[in-house]
CSV table of C-alpha atoms in Angstrom, one decimal:
chain,number,residue,atom,x,y,z
A,422,MET,CA,67.3,121.0,116.0
A,423,GLU,CA,71.1,120.8,115.3
A,424,ILE,CA,71.7,119.4,118.8
A,425,VAL,CA,69.3,116.6,118.1
A,426,VAL,CA,71.0,115.7,114.8
A,427,LEU,CA,74.4,115.8,116.3
A,428,SER,CA,73.3,113.7,119.3
A,429,GLY,CA,71.9,111.2,116.9
A,430,ILE,CA,75.1,111.0,114.9
A,431,LEU,CA,77.1,110.6,118.2
A,432,ALA,CA,74.8,107.8,119.3
A,433,LEU,CA,75.3,106.0,116.0
A,434,VAL,CA,79.1,106.4,116.3
A,435,VAL,CA,79.2,105.1,119.9
A,436,GLY,CA,76.9,102.3,119.1
A,437,GLY,CA,79.1,101.3,116.1
A,438,CYS,CA,82.2,101.3,118.3
A,439,VAL,CA,80.4,99.1,120.9
A,440,CYS,CA,79.4,96.7,118.2
A,441,VAL,CA,83.0,96.5,116.9
A,442,VAL,CA,84.2,95.6,120.4
A,443,TRP,CA,81.4,93.1,121.0
A,444,ALA,CA,82.0,91.5,117.6
A,445,ALA,CA,85.7,91.0,118.4
A,446,ARG,CA,84.6,89.1,121.5
A,447,GLY,CA,82.3,86.8,119.4
A,448,GLY,CA,79.0,88.6,119.5
A,449,PRO,CA,75.9,87.5,117.5
A,450,ARG,CA,75.6,87.7,113.8
A,451,TRP,CA,73.8,91.1,113.6
A,452,VAL,CA,76.5,92.7,115.8
A,453,ARG,CA,79.2,91.4,113.4
A,454,GLY,CA,77.2,92.9,110.5
A,455,VAL,CA,77.0,96.3,112.2
A,456,ALA,CA,80.7,96.1,113.1
A,457,ARG,CA,81.6,95.4,109.5
A,458,VAL,CA,79.5,98.4,108.3
A,459,THR,CA,81.1,100.6,110.9
A,460,LEU,CA,84.7,99.6,110.0
A,461,PHE,CA,83.9,100.1,106.3
A,462,ALA,CA,82.5,103.6,106.9
A,463,GLY,CA,85.6,104.4,109.0
A,464,GLU,CA,87.9,103.3,106.1
A,465,LEU,CA,85.9,105.4,103.6
A,466,LEU,CA,86.2,108.5,105.9
A,467,ARG,CA,89.9,107.8,106.4
A,468,LYS,CA,90.6,107.5,102.7
A,469,ALA,CA,88.6,110.7,102.0
A,470,ASP,CA,90.4,112.6,104.6
A,471,SER,CA,93.9,111.4,103.5
A,472,GLY,CA,93.1,112.4,99.9
A,473,ARG,CA,92.1,115.9,101.1
A,474,LYS,CA,95.2,116.2,103.3
A,475,SER,CA,97.6,115.1,100.6
A,476,GLY,CA,96.1,117.5,98.1
A,477,GLY,CA,96.5,120.3,100.6
A,478,ARG,CA,100.1,119.5,101.2
A,479,THR,CA,100.9,119.4,97.5
A,480,SER,CA,99.4,122.8,96.8
A,481,SER,CA,101.2,124.4,99.8
A,482,ASP,CA,104.5,122.8,98.9
A,483,ASP,CA,104.3,124.3,95.4
A,484,GLY,CA,104.3,127.9,96.9
A,485,SER,CA,107.5,127.4,98.9
């Protein structure tokens, strides 16, 4: 069951990346919409990850 879920997530990620490239080359409107959602989700994940990393560095620096 976990393999099916992970395969589905991988398919969504790859599909989103394909839509970003296709939209950059002037794809149809729905592709540009999917690309916009994909880029927005990537920004959210990047911000969440950077906040977690910076918090980890701060706590480890206090112990030095």
